[in-house]
GROMACS .gro file of C-alpha atoms in nm:
model
  361
    1MET     CA    1  -2.717   0.432   1.747
    2GLU     CA    2  -2.590   0.425   1.390
    3ARG     CA    3  -2.238   0.289   1.348
    4ARG     CA    4  -2.046   0.482   1.084
    5ARG     CA    5  -1.789   0.291   0.881
    6THR     CA    6  -1.477   0.491   0.799
    7GLU     CA    7  -1.219   0.367   0.547
    8TYR     CA    8  -0.901   0.567   0.594
    9LEU     CA    9  -0.624   0.508   0.345
   10CYS     CA   10  -0.262   0.606   0.308
   11PRO     CA   11   0.039   0.561   0.079
   12PRO     CA   12   0.192   0.229   0.188
   13MET     CA   13   0.565   0.261   0.114
   14ARG     CA   14   0.594   0.607   0.269
   15MET     CA   15   0.402   0.511   0.583
   16ALA     CA   16   0.562   0.169   0.620
   17GLY     CA   17   0.912   0.308   0.579
   18SER     CA   18   1.064   0.006   0.411
   19PHE     CA   19   0.830  -0.193   0.191
   20GLY     CA   20   1.038  -0.496   0.107
   21ALA     CA   21   1.239  -0.521  -0.212
   22ILE     CA   22   1.029  -0.258  -0.391
   23SER     CA   23   1.196   0.020  -0.193
   24GLN     CA   24   1.534  -0.103  -0.313
   25LEU     CA   25   1.404  -0.117  -0.670
   26GLU     CA   26   1.295   0.247  -0.641
   27TYR     CA   27   1.644   0.336  -0.518
   28VAL     CA   28   1.830   0.170  -0.807
   29LEU     CA   29   1.587   0.319  -1.062
   30THR     CA   30   1.646   0.667  -0.920
   31ALA     CA   31   2.021   0.605  -0.937
   32TYR     CA   32   1.985   0.498  -1.302
   33PHE     CA   33   1.806   0.819  -1.403
   34HIS     CA   34   2.068   1.029  -1.226
   35LEU     CA   35   2.359   0.844  -1.388
   36ARG     CA   36   2.191   0.864  -1.727
   37VAL     CA   37   2.241   1.243  -1.709
   38ILE     CA   38   2.581   1.250  -1.535
   39GLU     CA   39   2.760   0.949  -1.692
   40PRO     CA   40   2.555   0.826  -1.990
   41TRP     CA   41   2.850   0.628  -2.129
   42ASP     CA   42   2.878   0.388  -1.832
   43LEU     CA   43   2.535   0.250  -1.742
   44GLU     CA   44   2.571  -0.126  -1.783
   45VAL     CA   45   2.636  -0.194  -1.414
   46ILE     CA   46   2.332  -0.001  -1.294
   47LYS     CA   47   2.118  -0.152  -1.572
   48ASP     CA   48   2.214  -0.499  -1.449
   49LYS     CA   49   2.116  -0.400  -1.093
   50VAL     CA   50   1.778  -0.275  -1.217
   51ARG     CA   51   1.712  -0.603  -1.399
   52LYS     CA   52   1.810  -0.815  -1.099
   53GLN     CA   53   1.602  -0.612  -0.854
   54ALA     CA   54   1.302  -0.616  -1.089
   55ALA     CA   55   1.328  -0.995  -1.101
   56ILE     CA   56   1.342  -1.013  -0.719
   57CYS     CA   57   1.021  -0.804  -0.709
   58HIS     CA   58   0.857  -1.033  -0.968
   59PHE     CA   59   0.821  -0.759  -1.227
   60PHE     CA   60   0.942  -0.989  -1.504
   61ASP     CA   61   0.586  -1.096  -1.590
   62ASP     CA   62   0.407  -0.762  -1.622
   63ARG     CA   63   0.705  -0.542  -1.719
   64THR     CA   64   0.922  -0.718  -1.978
   65GLU     CA   65   1.223  -0.547  -2.131
   66ASP     CA   66   1.120  -0.586  -2.493
   67TRP     CA   67   1.205  -0.231  -2.605
   68GLU     CA   68   1.465   0.038  -2.534
   69PHE     CA   69   1.594   0.024  -2.177
   70ASP     CA   70   1.508   0.390  -2.105
   71ALA     CA   71   1.143   0.326  -2.188
   72TYR     CA   72   1.149   0.005  -1.985
   73ALA     CA   73   1.300   0.181  -1.681
   74ALA     CA   74   1.053   0.470  -1.713
   75THR     CA   75   0.756   0.231  -1.719
   76LEU     CA   76   0.897   0.037  -1.426
   77TYR     CA   77   0.959   0.354  -1.224
   78ARG     CA   78   0.608   0.481  -1.296
   79THR     CA   79   0.464   0.151  -1.169
   80VAL     CA   80   0.672   0.168  -0.849
   81CYS     CA   81   0.568   0.530  -0.787
   82GLU     CA   82   0.203   0.434  -0.837
   83LEU     CA   83   0.244   0.154  -0.585
   84LYS     CA   84   0.394   0.397  -0.338
   85HIS     CA   85   0.087   0.619  -0.344
   86THR     CA   86  -0.178   0.351  -0.387
   87PRO     CA   87  -0.464   0.382  -0.137
   88ILE     CA   88  -0.512   0.075   0.080
   89ARG     CA   89  -0.744  -0.021   0.363
   90THR     CA   90  -0.539   0.000   0.682
   91GLY     CA   91  -0.781  -0.197   0.895
   92LEU     CA   92  -1.137  -0.206   1.022
   93ALA     CA   93  -1.220   0.139   1.155
   94ASN     CA   94  -1.552   0.256   1.295
   95GLY     CA   95  -1.624   0.611   1.400
   96GLU     CA   96  -1.433   0.927   1.328
   97LEU     CA   97  -1.080   0.926   1.200
   98PRO     CA   98  -0.834   0.981   1.488
   99ALA     CA   99  -0.643   1.307   1.501
  100GLY     CA  100  -0.274   1.327   1.428
  101GLU     CA  101  -0.068   1.147   1.165
  102ALA     CA  102  -0.347   0.916   1.044
  103ARG     CA  103  -0.579   1.206   0.965
  104VAL     CA  104  -0.302   1.407   0.798
  105GLU     CA  105  -0.217   1.112   0.572
  106TYR     CA  106  -0.586   1.065   0.494
  107LEU     CA  107  -0.625   1.425   0.377
  108LEU     CA  108  -0.295   1.401   0.188
  109LEU     CA  109  -0.432   1.103  -0.002
  110LEU     CA  110  -0.737   1.309  -0.101
  111ALA     CA  111  -0.495   1.566  -0.245
  112HIS     CA  112  -0.303   1.298  -0.438
  113GLU     CA  113  -0.631   1.170  -0.582
  114GLY     CA  114  -0.731   1.524  -0.685
  115CYS     CA  115  -1.035   1.538  -0.457
  116GLY     CA  116  -1.194   1.874  -0.380
  117VAL     CA  117  -0.995   2.164  -0.235
  118PHE     CA  118  -0.716   1.929  -0.124
  119GLY     CA  119  -0.638   1.846  -0.488
  120GLU     CA  120  -0.652   2.216  -0.575
  121LEU     CA  121  -0.391   2.293  -0.308
  122LEU     CA  122  -0.154   2.029  -0.451
  123ARG     CA  123  -0.203   2.171  -0.800
  124PHE     CA  124  -0.143   2.525  -0.670
  125LEU     CA  125   0.190   2.432  -0.508
  126ALA     CA  126   0.306   2.240  -0.816
  127ALA     CA  127   0.213   2.533  -1.043
  128GLN     CA  128   0.449   2.761  -0.848
  129ALA     CA  129   0.738   2.567  -1.009
  130GLY     CA  130   0.567   2.526  -1.345
  131TYR     CA  131   0.452   2.165  -1.306
  132THR     CA  132   0.124   1.978  -1.278
  133PRO     CA  133   0.068   1.672  -1.054
  134GLU     CA  134  -0.032   1.466  -1.360
  135GLU     CA  135   0.294   1.551  -1.536
  136LEU     CA  136   0.503   1.458  -1.233
  137CYS     CA  137   0.324   1.124  -1.184
  138GLU     CA  138   0.317   1.034  -1.554
  139HIS     CA  139   0.690   1.098  -1.616
  140PRO     CA  140   0.864   1.031  -1.280
  141GLY     CA  141   1.196   0.952  -1.449
  142LEU     CA  142   1.250   1.295  -1.604
  143MET     CA  143   1.494   1.533  -1.434
  144THR     CA  144   1.424   1.879  -1.293
  145GLU     CA  145   1.666   2.172  -1.305
  146GLU     CA  146   1.764   2.091  -0.944
  147GLU     CA  147   1.884   1.745  -1.063
  148GLN     CA  148   1.594   1.562  -0.903
  149THR     CA  149   1.371   1.313  -1.077
  150TYR     CA  150   1.010   1.416  -1.116
  151GLY     CA  151   0.925   1.133  -0.879
  152GLN     CA  152   1.153   1.273  -0.609
  153TRP     CA  153   1.021   1.626  -0.665
  154TYR     CA  154   0.663   1.499  -0.628
  155ASP     CA  155   0.759   1.329  -0.298
  156ASP     CA  156   0.904   1.659  -0.176
  157LEU     CA  157   0.584   1.834  -0.283
  158LEU     CA  158   0.376   1.588  -0.079
  159ASP     CA  159   0.609   1.645   0.219
  160ARG     CA  160   0.544   2.019   0.195
  161MET     CA  161   0.171   1.954   0.189
  162ARG     CA  162   0.204   1.712   0.480
  163LYS     CA  163   0.372   1.986   0.684
  164LEU     CA  164   0.103   2.242   0.598
  165ILE     CA  165  -0.184   2.007   0.683
  166ALA     CA  166  -0.014   1.896   1.008
  167ILE     CA  167   0.022   2.258   1.126
  168MET     CA  168  -0.347   2.325   1.061
  169ASP     CA  169  -0.454   1.992   1.210
  170CYS     CA  170  -0.283   2.070   1.544
  171GLU     CA  171  -0.522   2.364   1.597
  172GLU     CA  172  -0.827   2.191   1.448
  173TYR     CA  173  -0.810   2.406   1.135
  174SER     CA  174  -0.859   2.746   1.300
  175GLY     CA  175  -0.785   3.081   1.134
  176GLN     CA  176  -0.466   3.119   1.335
  177SER     CA  177  -0.336   2.781   1.215
  178VAL     CA  178  -0.391   2.892   0.853
  179LEU     CA  179  -0.166   3.196   0.905
  180GLU     CA  180   0.100   2.981   1.076
  181ALA     CA  181   0.096   2.727   0.792
  182ALA     CA  182   0.122   2.998   0.525
  183ALA     CA  183   0.417   3.158   0.708
  184ALA     CA  184   0.592   2.821   0.738
  185GLU     CA  185   0.583   2.753   0.363
  186SER     CA  186   0.902   2.909   0.225
  187GLY     CA  187   0.883   2.759  -0.125
  188CYS     CA  188   0.580   2.958  -0.239
  189ALA     CA  189   0.615   3.312  -0.378
  190ASP     CA  190   0.240   3.387  -0.376
  191LYS     CA  191   0.181   3.406   0.000
  192LYS     CA  192  -0.160   3.570  -0.035
  193GLY     CA  193  -0.281   3.310  -0.281
  194LEU     CA  194  -0.148   3.034  -0.056
  195ALA     CA  195  -0.325   3.180   0.250
  196ALA     CA  196  -0.654   3.199   0.057
  197MET     CA  197  -0.614   2.840  -0.062
  198LEU     CA  198  -0.530   2.717   0.290
  199LEU     CA  199  -0.836   2.897   0.424
  200ARG     CA  200  -1.055   2.700   0.182
  201VAL     CA  201  -0.880   2.378   0.284
  202SER     CA  202  -0.936   2.465   0.650
  203ASP     CA  203  -1.307   2.531   0.594
  204GLU     CA  204  -1.363   2.206   0.405
  205ALA     CA  205  -1.159   1.995   0.649
  206SER     CA  206  -1.328   2.137   0.958
  207ALA     CA  207  -1.674   2.097   0.801
  208TRP     CA  208  -1.597   1.737   0.708
  209LEU     CA  209  -1.461   1.657   1.054
  210ARG     CA  210  -1.771   1.803   1.220
  211ALA     CA  211  -1.998   1.596   0.996
  212GLY     CA  212  -1.791   1.280   1.043
  213ASP     CA  213  -1.840   1.200   0.674
  214SER     CA  214  -1.585   1.012   0.466
  215PRO     CA  215  -1.523   1.141   0.112
  216ILE     CA  216  -1.310   0.834   0.033
  217LEU     CA  217  -1.603   0.617  -0.068
  218ARG     CA  218  -1.738   0.895  -0.293
  219TYR     CA  219  -1.409   1.003  -0.454
  220VAL     CA  220  -1.132   0.745  -0.438
  221TRP     CA  221  -1.281   0.398  -0.462
  222PRO     CA  222  -1.499   0.463  -0.773
  223ARG     CA  223  -1.185   0.579  -0.956
  224ARG     CA  224  -0.991   0.272  -0.841
  225LYS     CA  225  -1.257   0.018  -0.939
  226HIS     CA  226  -1.133  -0.250  -1.178
  227LEU     CA  227  -1.255  -0.585  -1.303
  228LEU     CA  228  -0.992  -0.802  -1.137
  229SER     CA  229  -1.089  -1.117  -1.323
  230GLU     CA  230  -0.991  -0.950  -1.653
  231ASP     CA  231  -0.688  -0.745  -1.547
  232ALA     CA  232  -0.383  -0.942  -1.435
  233GLU     CA  233  -0.176  -0.626  -1.391
  234GLU     CA  234  -0.434  -0.479  -1.153
  235ILE     CA  235  -0.433  -0.803  -0.953
  236ARG     CA  236  -0.058  -0.779  -0.907
  237ARG     CA  237  -0.079  -0.409  -0.817
  238ARG     CA  238  -0.337  -0.469  -0.544
  239PHE     CA  239  -0.150  -0.771  -0.414
  240ARG     CA  240   0.175  -0.574  -0.380
  241SER     CA  241   0.015  -0.262  -0.234
  242GLU     CA  242  -0.225  -0.425   0.012
  243ALA     CA  243  -0.183  -0.797   0.081
  244MET     CA  244   0.195  -0.772   0.125
  245ASN     CA  245   0.191  -0.435   0.297
  246PRO     CA  246   0.306  -0.450   0.662
  247LEU     CA  247   0.089  -0.145   0.729
  248PHE     CA  248  -0.223  -0.335   0.618
  249ILE     CA  249  -0.138  -0.628   0.845
  250GLY     CA  250  -0.057  -0.394   1.133
  251GLY     CA  251  -0.385  -0.212   1.080
  252MET     CA  252  -0.574  -0.539   1.112
  253ALA     CA  253  -0.372  -0.635   1.421
  254ALA     CA  254  -0.487  -0.316   1.593
  255HIS     CA  255  -0.841  -0.455   1.595
  256GLY     CA  256  -0.759  -0.771   1.792
  257ARG     CA  257  -0.986  -1.072   1.744
  258ARG     CA  258  -1.195  -0.900   1.481
  259GLY     CA  259  -0.887  -0.815   1.277
  260ALA     CA  260  -0.754  -1.171   1.302
  261MET     CA  261  -1.082  -1.311   1.172
  262ALA     CA  262  -1.081  -1.055   0.889
  263LEU     CA  263  -0.726  -1.158   0.787
  264ALA     CA  264  -0.825  -1.525   0.784
  265ALA     CA  265  -1.127  -1.442   0.568
  266TYR     CA  266  -0.906  -1.228   0.341
  267VAL     CA  267  -0.672  -1.521   0.272
  268ALA     CA  268  -0.958  -1.771   0.234
  269ARG     CA  269  -1.139  -1.551  -0.018
  270SER     CA  270  -0.817  -1.501  -0.215
  271CYS     CA  271  -0.764  -1.878  -0.245
  272GLN     CA  272  -1.128  -1.946  -0.331
  273TRP     CA  273  -1.138  -1.664  -0.585
  274ASP     CA  274  -0.819  -1.788  -0.752
  275ALA     CA  275  -0.967  -2.136  -0.791
  276LEU     CA  276  -1.238  -1.981  -1.012
  277CYS     CA  277  -1.062  -1.693  -1.188
  278GLN     CA  278  -0.698  -1.812  -1.180
  279GLY     CA  279  -0.562  -1.468  -1.095
  280LEU     CA  280  -0.292  -1.548  -0.839
  281GLU     CA  281   0.052  -1.673  -0.939
  282ASN     CA  282   0.290  -1.912  -0.767
  283TRP     CA  283   0.508  -1.637  -0.615
  284MET     CA  284   0.198  -1.465  -0.476
  285TYR     CA  285   0.101  -1.778  -0.282
  286GLU     CA  286   0.456  -1.814  -0.151
  287ASP     CA  287   0.477  -1.450  -0.040
  288MET     CA  288   0.132  -1.461   0.120
  289THR     CA  289   0.225  -1.774   0.315
  290ARG     CA  290   0.548  -1.617   0.445
  291ALA     CA  291   0.374  -1.289   0.534
  292TYR     CA  292   0.077  -1.447   0.716
  293ALA     CA  293   0.085  -1.810   0.832
  294LEU     CA  294   0.462  -1.854   0.865
  295ASN     CA  295   0.539  -1.506   0.998
  296PRO     CA  296   0.641  -1.547   1.368
  297ASN     CA  297   0.495  -1.209   1.470
  298VAL     CA  298   0.161  -1.274   1.298
  299GLN     CA  299   0.152  -1.625   1.444
  300ARG     CA  300   0.217  -1.498   1.795
  301TRP     CA  301  -0.054  -1.232   1.767
  302MET     CA  302  -0.318  -1.464   1.619
  303ARG     CA  303  -0.247  -1.742   1.871
  304LEU     CA  304  -0.304  -1.487   2.145
  305VAL     CA  305  -0.623  -1.321   2.021
  306CYS     CA  306  -0.787  -1.589   1.805
  307PRO     CA  307  -0.623  -1.930   1.746
  308GLY     CA  308  -0.924  -2.040   1.543
  309ALA     CA  309  -0.859  -1.766   1.286
  310LEU     CA  310  -0.496  -1.881   1.249
  311ARG     CA  311  -0.617  -2.238   1.203
  312HIS     CA  312  -0.867  -2.128   0.936
  313LEU     CA  313  -0.599  -1.921   0.757
  314THR     CA  314  -0.347  -2.206   0.766
  315GLY     CA  315  -0.608  -2.454   0.647
  316SER     CA  316  -0.692  -2.236   0.346
  317LEU     CA  317  -0.326  -2.213   0.245
  318LEU     CA  318  -0.267  -2.583   0.308
  319ALA     CA  319  -0.560  -2.675   0.083
  320ALA     CA  320  -0.425  -2.444  -0.187
  321ALA     CA  321  -0.076  -2.598  -0.149
  322HIS     CA  322  -0.220  -2.939  -0.239
  323GLY     CA  323  -0.434  -2.799  -0.520
  324PRO     CA  324  -0.359  -2.764  -0.891
  325ARG     CA  325  -0.300  -2.386  -0.893
  326TRP     CA  326  -0.010  -2.352  -0.649
  327HIS     CA  327   0.303  -2.561  -0.699
  328ALA     CA  328   0.422  -2.524  -0.340
  329SER     CA  329   0.766  -2.640  -0.238
  330LEU     CA  330   0.807  -2.938  -0.010
  331GLN     CA  331   0.943  -2.714   0.267
  332THR     CA  332   0.642  -2.482   0.252
  333ARG     CA  333   0.394  -2.771   0.261
  334THR     CA  334   0.578  -2.931   0.552
  335GLU     CA  335   0.585  -2.608   0.754
  336LEU     CA  336   0.212  -2.551   0.693
  337GLN     CA  337   0.132  -2.907   0.797
  338TRP     CA  338   0.330  -2.876   1.121
  339LEU     CA  339   0.161  -2.546   1.201
  340TYR     CA  340  -0.186  -2.686   1.131
  341ARG     CA  341  -0.123  -2.992   1.350
  342SER     CA  342   0.006  -2.775   1.634
  343LEU     CA  343  -0.318  -2.578   1.617
  344GLU     CA  344  -0.531  -2.894   1.610
  345LYS     CA  345  -0.386  -3.032   1.937
  346PRO     CA  346  -0.510  -2.756   2.171
  347GLN     CA  347  -0.851  -2.770   2.007
  348GLN     CA  348  -0.869  -3.148   2.049
  349SER     CA  349  -0.754  -3.115   2.411
  350ARG     CA  350  -1.026  -2.861   2.483
  351ARG     CA  351  -1.285  -3.086   2.320
  352GLU     CA  352  -1.181  -3.386   2.533
  353THR     CA  353  -1.185  -3.173   2.851
  354LYS     CA  354  -1.536  -3.050   2.770
  355GLU     CA  355  -1.660  -3.405   2.703
  356THR     CA  356  -1.509  -3.518   3.034
  357GLU     CA  357  -1.681  -3.237   3.222
  358ILE     CA  358  -2.015  -3.322   3.060
  359GLY     CA  359  -1.971  -3.690   3.148
  360GLN     CA  360  -1.894  -3.613   3.511
  361ALA     CA  361  -2.196  -3.383   3.534
   0.00000   0.00000   0.00000
């Protein structure tokens, strides 16, 4: 029997709820663009907050404030919004995509990427207010007539699409669900056009679900392909959106032993690749260590399902900590050493027990 590999992806910050300090950076940037319209004469306090939060998120390397602050904030906000909707692998999935929220987010991502009828539906809804998705994503700091930033308005647009797709998904994209979804959308004046568009979405989604095919590999990944060894900004983007994403780690954890081994290999490959291409920075190593090896929840899970994977992961980070690329702090090296030794003892004890049993036999 052929095993079908399905890569389902989703926007990390929206799904994860709170994605570290980047969520707070998005908040202060949104506040800046609002205050720039309401109180343009008193912006120094909020500017200082933006600078401090950008430094906490390590944006000082790839987004330097070497021009007008408005342009700097707009570029920073666009980067944060891109991170929010970046597709990531949420784990190792085989077989059809499960129904419910995961499938809705998957189809929503296809719309965000402009794939097929799903992208046409997003464009249709945006056109009702006189916008295009490209305009909203390219200039997220501009303000609408309703005193929202373009970034906020685009999030609301995706929420409307999420609601429409969820209504149709509950009934497996039947004709009745199309009518219910069209009736539930109150922000669209062209109800007939919306119903016709939703009918096309329903036909394509139901046909794809019956076939069990994944359009992600055909549509999304080719557009996201970059030469990481030559693009430091792309390295940082992928690191923030995937490696540090709690949704990515949780997706791996859902696959038990296999997911633990995949995480260990993920960290090992990152360290080995950096030794050749020198793409990771000091803060990336520190954040990866705190998110994986020294995270109590990750430790507890990996000790339970696969202690060997945790030992391999810790060993990779410990070797990097004593290498030339990562200037690890003394505290970090000490914590990694203690963890590695604690993982060596049970393995040594099992080895001695096995040797004793063989000797007695």
